[in-house]
């Protein structure tokens, strides 16, 4: 921000300079939710699915308002704003010009109505008017960009028409995770009787732009070999393709050749021709070269660094996508789950890369930029290198680089792997610090992450924090997803002896966990009691001295068809002894015989020895012993 | 101003006064009607005390002379300052916004809206009850913000707070 004073008038270099200076004084608030939500406990999302639900419903509200505004524009035409704000006026989505003329075609192209534009063009030709070259080129651009179909609005998928005129349903959009995530539109393929090709052949004269548009459309929609045929056509007519067409051809090169060396030869050929024609390569050219190199097998490792060198020699700043492709080339083998040679990592490329790019501010220049941080963090996790992970994370905090993390689910993966690594390697103090910082303002952990956190607590002997963690687990909605977390929590609490206050808090926590099992409300998913869970619950309650509640749990065993362990019954006997309650002891023995446990005889003997029993109780015990003896026979 | 109409207000000559005073006792005396200009009770924004079963919020319970003493302002803009214009337009906008939000968030408003104008931005501060699930509330918030922005050609933001039920101050 620069202020210059000129006759007592201050002006700033940038209108936003004051706001930016103010915002640089404030840091992220780890207790607040994302800024798009309202600041209210009822309206703050607590799980990842709530986050998505709330943001989507807010967005759909906006779309509903836009629909109403565009359907009834006459209410929104009064202009209060000075100067006029065009983005707050209703849009007219219907074309105004109705006659068949060039202005009508121009308008339809502007409104992105592909089919009507093609229709209008045909009618113009039939009427005999000569459509200018530039307008035809615009039309070709439109058709090739949208693949000869109208752009799909939301979930109105129109049925495709095949060459025979039958109506074929649009294939359900596949969602592939990872690098090859395509949107719905790219599942269209380039048809044989395309409008674009037809118009192209009808054109009296074509220039580089027409060829370029067609080549790019073909590559975008999968007709790679046709694109190359068109390119040779272009060369025969002695026309020079522009840089965008060359980028498309380089992207298509791996598809039209089979062997790795041939693929690379074709790419190199394209580059040489670019050089010959004097077309200057851009960042996107080099990124496309790298991307296609990755399809060339073992050649990629050797050549990516050379390509990077070429880029720097030409003075083009690499973007994050460049570094991403280089990382993939080197670490792809080591990270894939199928290879066994995970320890065969003979490179410290990521270290040298971080040396080079630490502290730099990156812009979003390539759609593949968003994959970098996730992949780098993945590599750090498999290398178990915490220092490197911290370096990657500090790069994220430089300037506006956080915007290059991608959509919220991608962010979730990144922070999830970072937190897993921290849990594994750092001591509990640092782990808890990170936990408070990241959750839940930046990411919502899944049950795997919470398990890691519990293990870290265990390793550092801080089990007294378990009740708090359980509260968080419930709030995140992870308690009922699978029974593992609840069982793990109970097992950890029941394992060792602790001081009385901790036992108290454990007992309260155990009761809270118990509420998760059993029959909840109709809409909630519930878990079934398992034997180990019940055993652990009873143990914890006994250790805290809550015998009544522990006895209730015993009843639950029978109700849910679960068998208690012998160790548990011993503990109950101990507690009955300390309470001098012989009635309970006898009931215990009867219960164990009803489960047909082999330890019944031993328990009965113990009760006879250690307790003062009345006559009926002794008789009941003998009955039990008799039945258990007969069982053994 | 008091005006008296006398039923027997005849103006008599002086010489007959003495005679009249003796005979006045015999003439029936009529009562005079006094009347003043109409002076109605204040009834603006007041809820009269009733049986004691009507719940009333803090805002509703205090009549307007308590503004700036026990109440704040519901609509904050600078048009009422010296040499500033546009107060009437702001008021009309406010009325529209209040009705619009009352209708859109039907049955959810726990208290009157507070409308603030900062720069060219309109901030609508609302207090809602938690009768509908949160995602439906977000739908309505997104819808309102966009529609009002397009209507008034300025950024409109909502700052929402929720309460379990309407907060009752007393029962009147």
Coordinates of C-alpha atoms in Angstrom, one line a residue, chain A residues 28-560:
Chain A
X28 CA -7.7 -17.0 11.6
X29 CA -10.0 -17.6 14.5
X30 CA -9.8 -21.3 15.4
X31 CA -13.1 -21.2 17.3
X32 CA -15.2 -19.8 14.5
X33 CA -16.8 -21.7 11.6
X34 CA -16.3 -20.8 8.0
X35 CA -17.2 -17.2 7.1
X36 CA -20.1 -18.2 4.8
X37 CA -22.1 -19.4 7.8
X38 CA -23.9 -17.4 10.4
X39 CA -22.3 -17.0 13.7
X40 CA -24.8 -18.9 15.9
X41 CA -24.5 -22.2 17.6
X42 CA -27.7 -23.6 16.0
X43 CA -26.5 -22.6 12.6
X44 CA -22.9 -23.8 12.8
X45 CA -22.2 -27.1 11.0
X46 CA -20.8 -29.8 13.2
X47 CA -19.9 -32.5 10.8
X48 CA -18.6 -32.6 7.3
X49 CA -21.9 -33.5 5.9
X50 CA -23.6 -30.7 7.7
X51 CA -21.0 -28.3 6.2
X52 CA -21.9 -29.5 2.8
X53 CA -25.6 -29.4 3.4
X54 CA -25.7 -25.9 4.8
X55 CA -23.5 -24.4 2.0
X56 CA -25.5 -26.2 -0.7
X57 CA -28.9 -25.1 0.8
X58 CA -27.6 -21.5 1.0
X59 CA -26.5 -21.7 -2.6
X60 CA -29.8 -23.2 -3.7
X61 CA -31.6 -20.3 -2.0
X62 CA -29.5 -17.9 -4.1
X63 CA -30.4 -19.8 -7.2
X64 CA -34.1 -19.7 -6.3
X65 CA -33.9 -15.9 -5.9
X66 CA -32.1 -15.6 -9.3
X67 CA -34.8 -17.7 -10.9
X68 CA -37.5 -15.4 -9.6
X69 CA -35.5 -12.3 -10.6
X70 CA -35.0 -13.5 -14.1
X71 CA -38.6 -14.7 -14.5
X72 CA -40.2 -11.4 -13.3
X73 CA -37.6 -8.8 -14.3
X74 CA -40.1 -5.9 -14.4
X75 CA -40.0 -5.6 -10.6
X76 CA -36.2 -5.3 -10.5
X77 CA -35.6 -2.7 -13.1
X78 CA -35.7 0.5 -10.9
X79 CA -32.2 1.7 -10.7
X80 CA -31.2 3.1 -7.3
X81 CA -27.5 2.7 -7.8
X82 CA -25.3 5.4 -8.9
X83 CA -23.0 4.5 -10.7
X84 CA -25.0 1.7 -12.3
X85 CA -24.2 -1.8 -11.2
X86 CA -24.8 -4.2 -14.1
X87 CA -24.4 -7.4 -12.1
X88 CA -27.4 -6.5 -9.9
X89 CA -29.8 -6.2 -12.8
X90 CA -32.0 -9.1 -14.0
X91 CA -30.5 -11.0 -16.9
X92 CA -32.5 -11.6 -20.0
X93 CA -31.9 -15.2 -21.0
X94 CA -34.2 -15.2 -23.9
X95 CA -33.0 -13.7 -27.2
X96 CA -34.6 -10.5 -28.2
X97 CA -33.9 -10.5 -31.9
X98 CA -36.4 -12.6 -33.8
X99 CA -35.6 -12.2 -37.5
X100 CA -33.1 -14.2 -39.3
X101 CA -30.1 -11.9 -39.5
X102 CA -26.5 -11.7 -38.4
X103 CA -27.3 -9.7 -35.2
X104 CA -29.6 -12.5 -34.2
X105 CA -26.9 -15.0 -34.6
X106 CA -24.5 -12.9 -32.6
X107 CA -27.0 -12.6 -29.8
X108 CA -27.6 -16.4 -29.7
X109 CA -23.9 -17.0 -29.5
X110 CA -23.6 -14.5 -26.7
X111 CA -26.5 -16.3 -24.8
X112 CA -24.7 -19.7 -25.4
X113 CA -27.6 -21.3 -27.1
X114 CA -25.8 -23.8 -29.2
X115 CA -28.6 -25.5 -31.1
X116 CA -30.6 -22.4 -31.8
X117 CA -27.4 -20.7 -33.1
X118 CA -26.7 -23.6 -35.5
X119 CA -30.3 -23.4 -36.6
X120 CA -30.0 -19.7 -37.2
X121 CA -26.8 -20.2 -39.2
X122 CA -28.4 -22.8 -41.5
X123 CA -31.4 -20.5 -42.1
X124 CA -29.1 -17.6 -42.9
X125 CA -27.3 -19.8 -45.5
X126 CA -30.5 -20.9 -47.0
X127 CA -31.6 -17.3 -47.3
X128 CA -28.4 -16.7 -49.2
X129 CA -26.8 -14.1 -46.9
X130 CA -23.0 -14.5 -46.6
X131 CA -22.0 -14.8 -43.0
X132 CA -18.7 -13.1 -42.2
X133 CA -15.7 -15.2 -41.4
X134 CA -15.3 -13.8 -37.9
X135 CA -18.9 -14.6 -37.0
X136 CA -18.5 -18.2 -38.4
X137 CA -15.4 -18.6 -36.3
X138 CA -17.3 -17.5 -33.2
X139 CA -20.0 -20.0 -34.0
X140 CA -17.4 -22.7 -34.5
X141 CA -15.8 -21.8 -31.1
X142 CA -19.2 -22.1 -29.4
X143 CA -20.0 -25.5 -30.9
X144 CA -16.5 -26.9 -30.2
X145 CA -16.5 -25.6 -26.7
X146 CA -19.8 -27.2 -25.8
X147 CA -19.4 -30.3 -27.8
X148 CA -22.3 -29.6 -30.1
X149 CA -24.9 -29.6 -27.3
X150 CA -26.5 -27.0 -25.2
X151 CA -24.7 -26.3 -21.9
X152 CA -26.4 -28.3 -19.1
X153 CA -28.0 -26.2 -16.5
X154 CA -27.9 -27.9 -13.1
X155 CA -29.6 -31.2 -13.2
X156 CA -31.5 -30.8 -16.5
X157 CA -29.7 -33.5 -18.4
X158 CA -31.1 -33.6 -22.0
X159 CA -31.2 -36.9 -23.8
X160 CA -28.6 -37.3 -26.5
X161 CA -29.6 -38.0 -30.0
X162 CA -27.4 -40.6 -31.8
X163 CA -26.8 -40.6 -35.5
X164 CA -29.8 -42.8 -36.2
X165 CA -32.0 -40.2 -34.5
X166 CA -32.9 -42.5 -31.5
X167 CA -32.9 -40.8 -28.1
X168 CA -30.3 -42.2 -25.8
X169 CA -30.2 -41.2 -22.2
X170 CA -27.2 -39.3 -21.0
X171 CA -24.8 -41.7 -19.2
X172 CA -24.9 -41.2 -15.4
X173 CA -21.9 -39.0 -14.5
X174 CA -19.1 -41.0 -13.1
X175 CA -17.1 -39.4 -10.3
X176 CA -13.5 -40.4 -10.3
X177 CA -11.4 -39.2 -7.4
X178 CA -7.9 -38.1 -7.8
X179 CA -6.3 -36.6 -10.9
X180 CA -8.8 -37.5 -13.5
X181 CA -11.9 -35.9 -12.1
X182 CA -14.1 -34.9 -15.1
X183 CA -17.2 -32.8 -15.1
X184 CA -20.4 -34.1 -16.7
X185 CA -19.9 -32.3 -19.9
X186 CA -16.7 -34.0 -20.8
X187 CA -18.5 -37.4 -21.0
X188 CA -19.9 -36.3 -24.3
X189 CA -17.9 -37.7 -27.2
X190 CA -17.3 -36.1 -30.5
X191 CA -19.9 -37.6 -32.8
X192 CA -19.3 -38.5 -36.4
X193 CA -21.9 -36.3 -38.0
X194 CA -21.0 -33.2 -36.0
X195 CA -22.4 -29.8 -36.7
X196 CA -19.0 -28.3 -36.3
X197 CA -17.5 -30.5 -39.0
X198 CA -20.4 -29.9 -41.3
X199 CA -20.2 -26.1 -40.9
X200 CA -16.5 -26.3 -41.3
X201 CA -16.8 -28.0 -44.6
X202 CA -19.5 -25.6 -45.7
X203 CA -17.3 -22.6 -45.1
X204 CA -16.0 -21.0 -48.4
X205 CA -12.7 -20.0 -46.7
X206 CA -11.2 -21.1 -43.5
X207 CA -8.4 -19.5 -41.6
X208 CA -6.2 -20.6 -38.7
X209 CA -8.8 -19.8 -36.2
X210 CA -11.3 -22.2 -37.7
X211 CA -8.8 -25.0 -37.8
X212 CA -7.7 -24.2 -34.2
X213 CA -11.3 -24.2 -32.9
X214 CA -12.0 -27.6 -34.5
X215 CA -8.7 -29.2 -33.3
X216 CA -9.3 -28.0 -29.7
X217 CA -12.9 -29.3 -29.8
X218 CA -11.9 -32.6 -31.1
X219 CA -9.2 -33.1 -28.5
X220 CA -11.5 -32.0 -25.7
X221 CA -14.2 -34.5 -26.6
X222 CA -11.9 -37.4 -27.4
X223 CA -11.5 -37.5 -31.2
X224 CA -7.7 -37.5 -31.0
X225 CA -6.7 -39.0 -34.3
X226 CA -9.1 -36.8 -36.1
X227 CA -7.4 -33.8 -34.5
X228 CA -4.1 -35.0 -35.9
X229 CA -5.6 -35.5 -39.4
X230 CA -6.9 -32.0 -39.3
X231 CA -3.5 -30.8 -38.3
X232 CA -1.8 -32.4 -41.3
X233 CA -4.5 -30.9 -43.4
X234 CA -3.6 -27.5 -42.0
X235 CA 0.0 -28.0 -42.7
X236 CA -0.8 -28.9 -46.3
X237 CA -2.6 -25.7 -46.6
X238 CA 0.5 -23.9 -45.2
X239 CA -1.3 -22.5 -42.2
X240 CA 0.3 -22.0 -38.8
X241 CA -1.5 -23.2 -35.8
X242 CA -1.5 -21.0 -32.7
X243 CA -0.3 -21.9 -29.2
X244 CA -3.7 -23.2 -28.0
X245 CA -4.1 -25.6 -30.8
X246 CA -0.5 -26.9 -30.2
X247 CA -1.4 -27.3 -26.5
X248 CA -4.4 -29.4 -27.5
X249 CA -2.3 -31.5 -29.9
X250 CA 0.4 -32.2 -27.2
X251 CA -2.3 -33.3 -24.8
X252 CA -3.7 -35.6 -27.4
X253 CA -0.3 -37.1 -28.5
X254 CA -0.2 -39.9 -25.9
X255 CA -3.5 -41.2 -27.2
X256 CA -2.6 -41.7 -30.8
X257 CA 0.6 -43.7 -30.3
X258 CA 1.2 -47.0 -28.5
X259 CA 4.8 -47.3 -27.5
X260 CA 6.3 -44.9 -24.9
X261 CA 9.2 -43.9 -27.1
X262 CA 6.8 -43.1 -30.0
X263 CA 4.6 -41.0 -27.7
X264 CA 7.6 -38.9 -26.6
X265 CA 8.8 -38.6 -30.2
X266 CA 5.5 -37.2 -31.3
X267 CA 5.5 -34.7 -28.4
X268 CA 9.0 -33.6 -29.3
X269 CA 8.0 -33.3 -33.0
X270 CA 5.2 -30.9 -32.0
X271 CA 7.6 -28.8 -30.0
X272 CA 10.0 -28.6 -32.8
X273 CA 7.3 -27.5 -35.2
X274 CA 6.2 -24.9 -32.7
X275 CA 9.8 -23.6 -32.7
X276 CA 10.0 -23.6 -36.4
X277 CA 6.8 -21.6 -36.8
X278 CA 8.0 -19.2 -34.1
X279 CA 5.0 -19.9 -31.8
X280 CA 6.1 -19.0 -28.2
X281 CA 5.2 -21.7 -25.7
X282 CA 3.4 -20.6 -22.5
X283 CA 3.1 -22.1 -19.0
X284 CA 0.2 -24.2 -20.1
X285 CA 2.2 -25.7 -23.0
X286 CA 4.9 -26.9 -20.6
X287 CA 2.4 -28.2 -18.1
X288 CA 0.7 -30.1 -20.9
X289 CA 4.0 -31.5 -22.0
X290 CA 4.7 -32.7 -18.4
X291 CA 1.2 -34.2 -18.2
X292 CA 1.6 -36.1 -21.4
X293 CA 5.1 -37.2 -20.4
X294 CA 3.6 -39.0 -17.4
X295 CA 1.9 -41.3 -19.8
X296 CA 5.3 -42.2 -21.3
X297 CA 6.3 -44.7 -18.7
X298 CA 9.9 -44.8 -17.5
X299 CA 10.9 -42.0 -19.8
X300 CA 9.2 -39.5 -17.6
X301 CA 11.7 -39.5 -14.8
X302 CA 14.6 -38.7 -17.1
X303 CA 12.8 -36.0 -19.0
X304 CA 10.7 -34.0 -16.6
X305 CA 13.7 -32.3 -15.1
X306 CA 14.9 -31.4 -18.6
X307 CA 11.5 -29.9 -19.4
X308 CA 11.7 -27.8 -16.2
X309 CA 15.1 -26.6 -17.2
X310 CA 13.7 -25.5 -20.6
X311 CA 10.9 -23.6 -18.9
X312 CA 13.3 -21.7 -16.7
X313 CA 15.6 -21.0 -19.7
X314 CA 12.6 -19.4 -21.4
X315 CA 11.9 -17.3 -18.4
X316 CA 8.5 -18.9 -17.6
X317 CA 7.7 -19.1 -13.9
X318 CA 6.6 -22.7 -13.0
X319 CA 3.2 -22.9 -11.3
X320 CA 2.2 -25.5 -8.7
X321 CA 0.8 -27.8 -11.4
X322 CA 4.4 -28.0 -12.8
X323 CA 5.7 -29.1 -9.5
X324 CA 2.8 -31.5 -9.1
X325 CA 3.6 -33.3 -12.3
X326 CA 7.2 -33.6 -11.4
X327 CA 6.4 -35.1 -8.0
X328 CA 4.1 -37.6 -9.7
X329 CA 6.8 -38.6 -12.1
X330 CA 9.2 -39.4 -9.2
X331 CA 7.0 -40.7 -6.4
X332 CA 4.3 -42.4 -8.4
X333 CA 5.9 -45.8 -8.1
X334 CA 6.5 -45.5 -4.4
X335 CA 3.0 -44.4 -3.5
X336 CA 1.0 -46.8 -5.5
X337 CA -0.5 -49.5 -3.2
X338 CA 0.3 -52.3 -5.6
X339 CA 4.1 -52.1 -5.6
X340 CA 6.0 -53.7 -2.7
X341 CA 9.0 -51.6 -3.2
X342 CA 7.8 -48.8 -1.0
X343 CA 11.1 -48.5 0.8
X344 CA 12.9 -48.2 -2.5
X345 CA 12.6 -44.4 -2.5
X346 CA 16.0 -43.3 -3.8
X347 CA 15.2 -39.7 -4.2
X348 CA 15.0 -36.6 -2.0
X349 CA 13.3 -34.6 -4.7
X350 CA 10.7 -33.2 -2.4
X351 CA 13.3 -31.8 -0.1
X352 CA 15.1 -29.9 -2.9
X353 CA 11.8 -28.8 -4.3
X354 CA 10.7 -27.4 -1.0
X355 CA 14.1 -25.6 -0.8
X356 CA 13.3 -23.9 -4.1
X357 CA 9.7 -22.9 -3.5
X358 CA 9.5 -22.1 0.2
X359 CA 8.2 -18.7 0.8
X360 CA 6.9 -18.1 -2.8
X361 CA 3.4 -16.9 -3.5
X362 CA 1.5 -18.8 -6.2
X363 CA -1.5 -17.9 -8.3
X364 CA -4.0 -20.2 -9.7
X365 CA -2.8 -20.5 -13.3
X366 CA -3.6 -24.0 -14.2
X367 CA -6.6 -26.2 -13.1
X368 CA -4.2 -28.9 -11.9
X369 CA -2.7 -26.5 -9.3
X370 CA -5.0 -27.8 -6.6
X371 CA -3.6 -31.3 -6.6
X372 CA -0.1 -30.2 -5.4
X373 CA -0.6 -29.8 -1.7
X374 CA -2.6 -33.0 -1.3
X375 CA 0.0 -35.1 -3.1
X376 CA 2.9 -33.5 -1.3
X377 CA 1.3 -34.2 2.1
X378 CA 0.7 -37.8 0.9
X379 CA 4.3 -38.2 0.2
X380 CA 5.3 -36.7 3.5
X381 CA 3.0 -39.2 5.2
X382 CA 4.5 -42.2 3.5
X383 CA 8.0 -40.9 4.1
X384 CA 7.1 -40.3 7.8
X385 CA 8.9 -37.0 7.5
X386 CA 7.4 -34.5 9.9
X387 CA 9.9 -31.7 9.2
X388 CA 9.0 -31.8 5.5
X389 CA 5.3 -31.8 6.3
X390 CA 5.8 -28.7 8.4
X391 CA 7.6 -27.1 5.4
X392 CA 4.7 -27.9 3.1
X393 CA 2.3 -26.5 5.6
X394 CA 4.2 -23.3 6.0
X395 CA 4.1 -22.9 2.2
X396 CA 0.4 -23.1 2.5
X397 CA 0.4 -20.2 5.0
X398 CA 2.3 -17.8 2.7
X399 CA 0.2 -15.1 1.2
X400 CA -2.9 -16.4 -0.6
X401 CA -1.6 -19.9 -1.2
X402 CA -4.4 -21.4 1.0
X403 CA -6.7 -20.7 -1.9
X404 CA -4.9 -23.4 -3.9
X405 CA -6.1 -26.2 -1.6
X406 CA -9.2 -26.9 -3.7
X407 CA -12.7 -27.7 -2.6
X408 CA -13.6 -28.6 1.0
X409 CA -13.3 -32.3 0.6
X410 CA -9.8 -31.9 -0.8
X411 CA -9.0 -29.6 2.2
X412 CA -10.3 -32.4 4.4
X413 CA -8.0 -35.0 3.0
X414 CA -5.0 -32.6 3.3
X415 CA -5.6 -31.7 6.9
X416 CA -6.5 -35.3 7.7
X417 CA -3.2 -36.6 6.5
X418 CA -1.3 -33.8 8.2
X419 CA -3.0 -34.5 11.5
X420 CA -2.4 -38.3 11.2
X421 CA 1.3 -37.6 10.7
X422 CA 1.4 -35.3 13.7
X423 CA -0.4 -37.8 15.9
X424 CA 2.1 -40.5 14.9
X425 CA 5.3 -38.5 15.5
X426 CA 4.8 -35.7 18.0
X427 CA 4.2 -35.7 21.7
X428 CA 0.7 -35.2 23.1
X429 CA 1.1 -31.5 23.9
X430 CA 1.8 -30.6 20.3
X431 CA -0.9 -33.0 19.1
X432 CA -3.5 -31.4 21.3
X433 CA -2.4 -28.0 20.1
X434 CA -2.9 -29.0 16.5
X435 CA -6.2 -30.6 17.4
X436 CA -7.5 -27.4 18.9
X437 CA -6.3 -25.4 16.0
X438 CA -7.6 -27.5 13.2
X439 CA -10.8 -29.0 14.5
X440 CA -13.5 -28.1 13.7
X441 CA -12.8 -24.9 12.0
X442 CA -10.6 -26.3 9.2
X443 CA -11.6 -29.9 8.9
X444 CA -13.9 -32.5 10.3
X445 CA -12.1 -35.6 11.3
X446 CA -13.3 -39.1 10.4
X447 CA -13.2 -42.1 12.7
X448 CA -9.8 -43.1 11.5
X449 CA -8.3 -39.8 12.6
X450 CA -10.0 -40.1 16.0
X451 CA -8.6 -43.5 16.4
X452 CA -5.1 -42.1 15.8
X453 CA -5.7 -39.4 18.3
X454 CA -6.8 -42.0 20.9
X455 CA -3.7 -44.0 20.2
X456 CA -1.6 -40.9 20.7
X457 CA -3.3 -40.3 24.0
X458 CA -2.6 -43.8 25.0
X459 CA 1.1 -43.7 24.0
X460 CA 1.6 -40.6 26.1
X461 CA -0.4 -41.7 29.1
X462 CA -3.0 -39.0 29.0
X463 CA -6.0 -41.2 29.2
X464 CA -7.8 -38.7 31.5
X465 CA -8.6 -36.6 28.4
X466 CA -10.8 -39.4 27.0
X467 CA -14.1 -38.1 28.2
X468 CA -13.5 -34.8 26.4
X469 CA -12.5 -36.6 23.2
X470 CA -15.7 -38.7 23.5
X471 CA -17.8 -35.5 23.6
X472 CA -16.1 -34.3 20.4
X473 CA -16.7 -37.7 18.8
X474 CA -20.4 -37.5 19.6
X475 CA -20.6 -34.0 18.3
X476 CA -19.0 -35.0 15.1
X477 CA -21.6 -37.6 14.6
X478 CA -18.9 -40.4 14.5
X479 CA -20.2 -42.3 17.5
X480 CA -22.8 -44.3 15.6
X481 CA -21.0 -44.7 12.3
X482 CA -19.3 -47.9 13.3
X483 CA -19.0 -49.5 16.8
X484 CA -15.2 -49.4 16.7
X485 CA -14.7 -46.0 18.3
X486 CA -17.0 -46.6 21.2
X487 CA -15.4 -50.0 21.8
X488 CA -12.0 -48.5 21.7
X489 CA -12.9 -45.8 24.1
X490 CA -14.4 -48.2 26.5
X491 CA -11.4 -50.6 26.3
X492 CA -9.0 -47.8 27.0
X493 CA -10.9 -46.6 30.0
X494 CA -11.3 -50.1 31.4
X495 CA -7.8 -51.2 31.0
X496 CA -5.9 -49.7 33.9
X497 CA -6.4 -48.4 37.4
X498 CA -6.6 -44.7 37.8
X499 CA -7.1 -42.1 40.6
X500 CA -10.6 -41.6 42.0
X501 CA -11.5 -38.4 40.1
X502 CA -10.5 -39.9 36.9
X503 CA -12.5 -43.0 37.6
X504 CA -15.5 -40.7 38.3
X505 CA -15.2 -39.0 35.0
X506 CA -14.7 -42.3 33.3
X507 CA -17.8 -43.6 34.8
X508 CA -19.8 -40.6 33.6
X509 CA -18.3 -41.1 30.2
X510 CA -19.1 -44.8 30.2
X511 CA -22.8 -43.9 30.9
X512 CA -22.7 -41.5 28.0
X513 CA -21.3 -44.2 25.7
X514 CA -24.0 -46.6 26.9
X515 CA -26.6 -44.1 25.7
X516 CA -25.2 -44.5 22.2
X517 CA -26.0 -48.1 22.1
X518 CA -29.4 -49.5 22.4
X519 CA -32.6 -48.0 21.2
X520 CA -32.4 -44.4 20.3
X521 CA -34.9 -42.3 18.4
X522 CA -36.3 -43.6 15.2
X523 CA -34.1 -41.4 13.0
X524 CA -30.8 -42.2 14.6
X525 CA -28.7 -45.2 13.8
X526 CA -28.0 -47.3 16.8
X527 CA -25.5 -49.9 17.6
X528 CA -26.0 -53.3 19.1
X529 CA -24.3 -54.1 22.4
X530 CA -21.3 -56.3 22.1
X531 CA -20.0 -58.5 24.9
X532 CA -16.7 -56.7 25.2
X533 CA -18.4 -53.3 25.4
X534 CA -20.7 -54.4 28.1
X535 CA -17.8 -56.0 30.1
X536 CA -15.8 -52.8 29.9
X537 CA -18.7 -50.7 30.9
X538 CA -19.3 -52.8 33.9
X539 CA -15.7 -52.8 34.9
X540 CA -15.5 -49.0 34.7
X541 CA -18.6 -48.5 36.8
X542 CA -17.4 -51.0 39.4
X543 CA -14.0 -49.3 39.6
X544 CA -15.8 -46.0 40.3
X545 CA -17.9 -47.6 43.0
X546 CA -21.2 -47.4 41.2
X547 CA -22.4 -50.8 42.0
X548 CA -26.1 -50.3 41.2
X549 CA -25.5 -49.1 37.7
X550 CA -23.0 -51.9 37.2
X551 CA -25.7 -54.4 38.2
X552 CA -28.1 -52.9 35.7
X553 CA -25.5 -53.7 33.1
X554 CA -25.4 -57.3 34.2
X555 CA -29.1 -57.5 33.4
X556 CA -28.4 -56.2 30.0
X557 CA -26.2 -59.2 29.2
X558 CA -29.2 -61.5 29.4
X559 CA -31.4 -59.1 27.5
X560 CA -29.1 -58.8 24.5

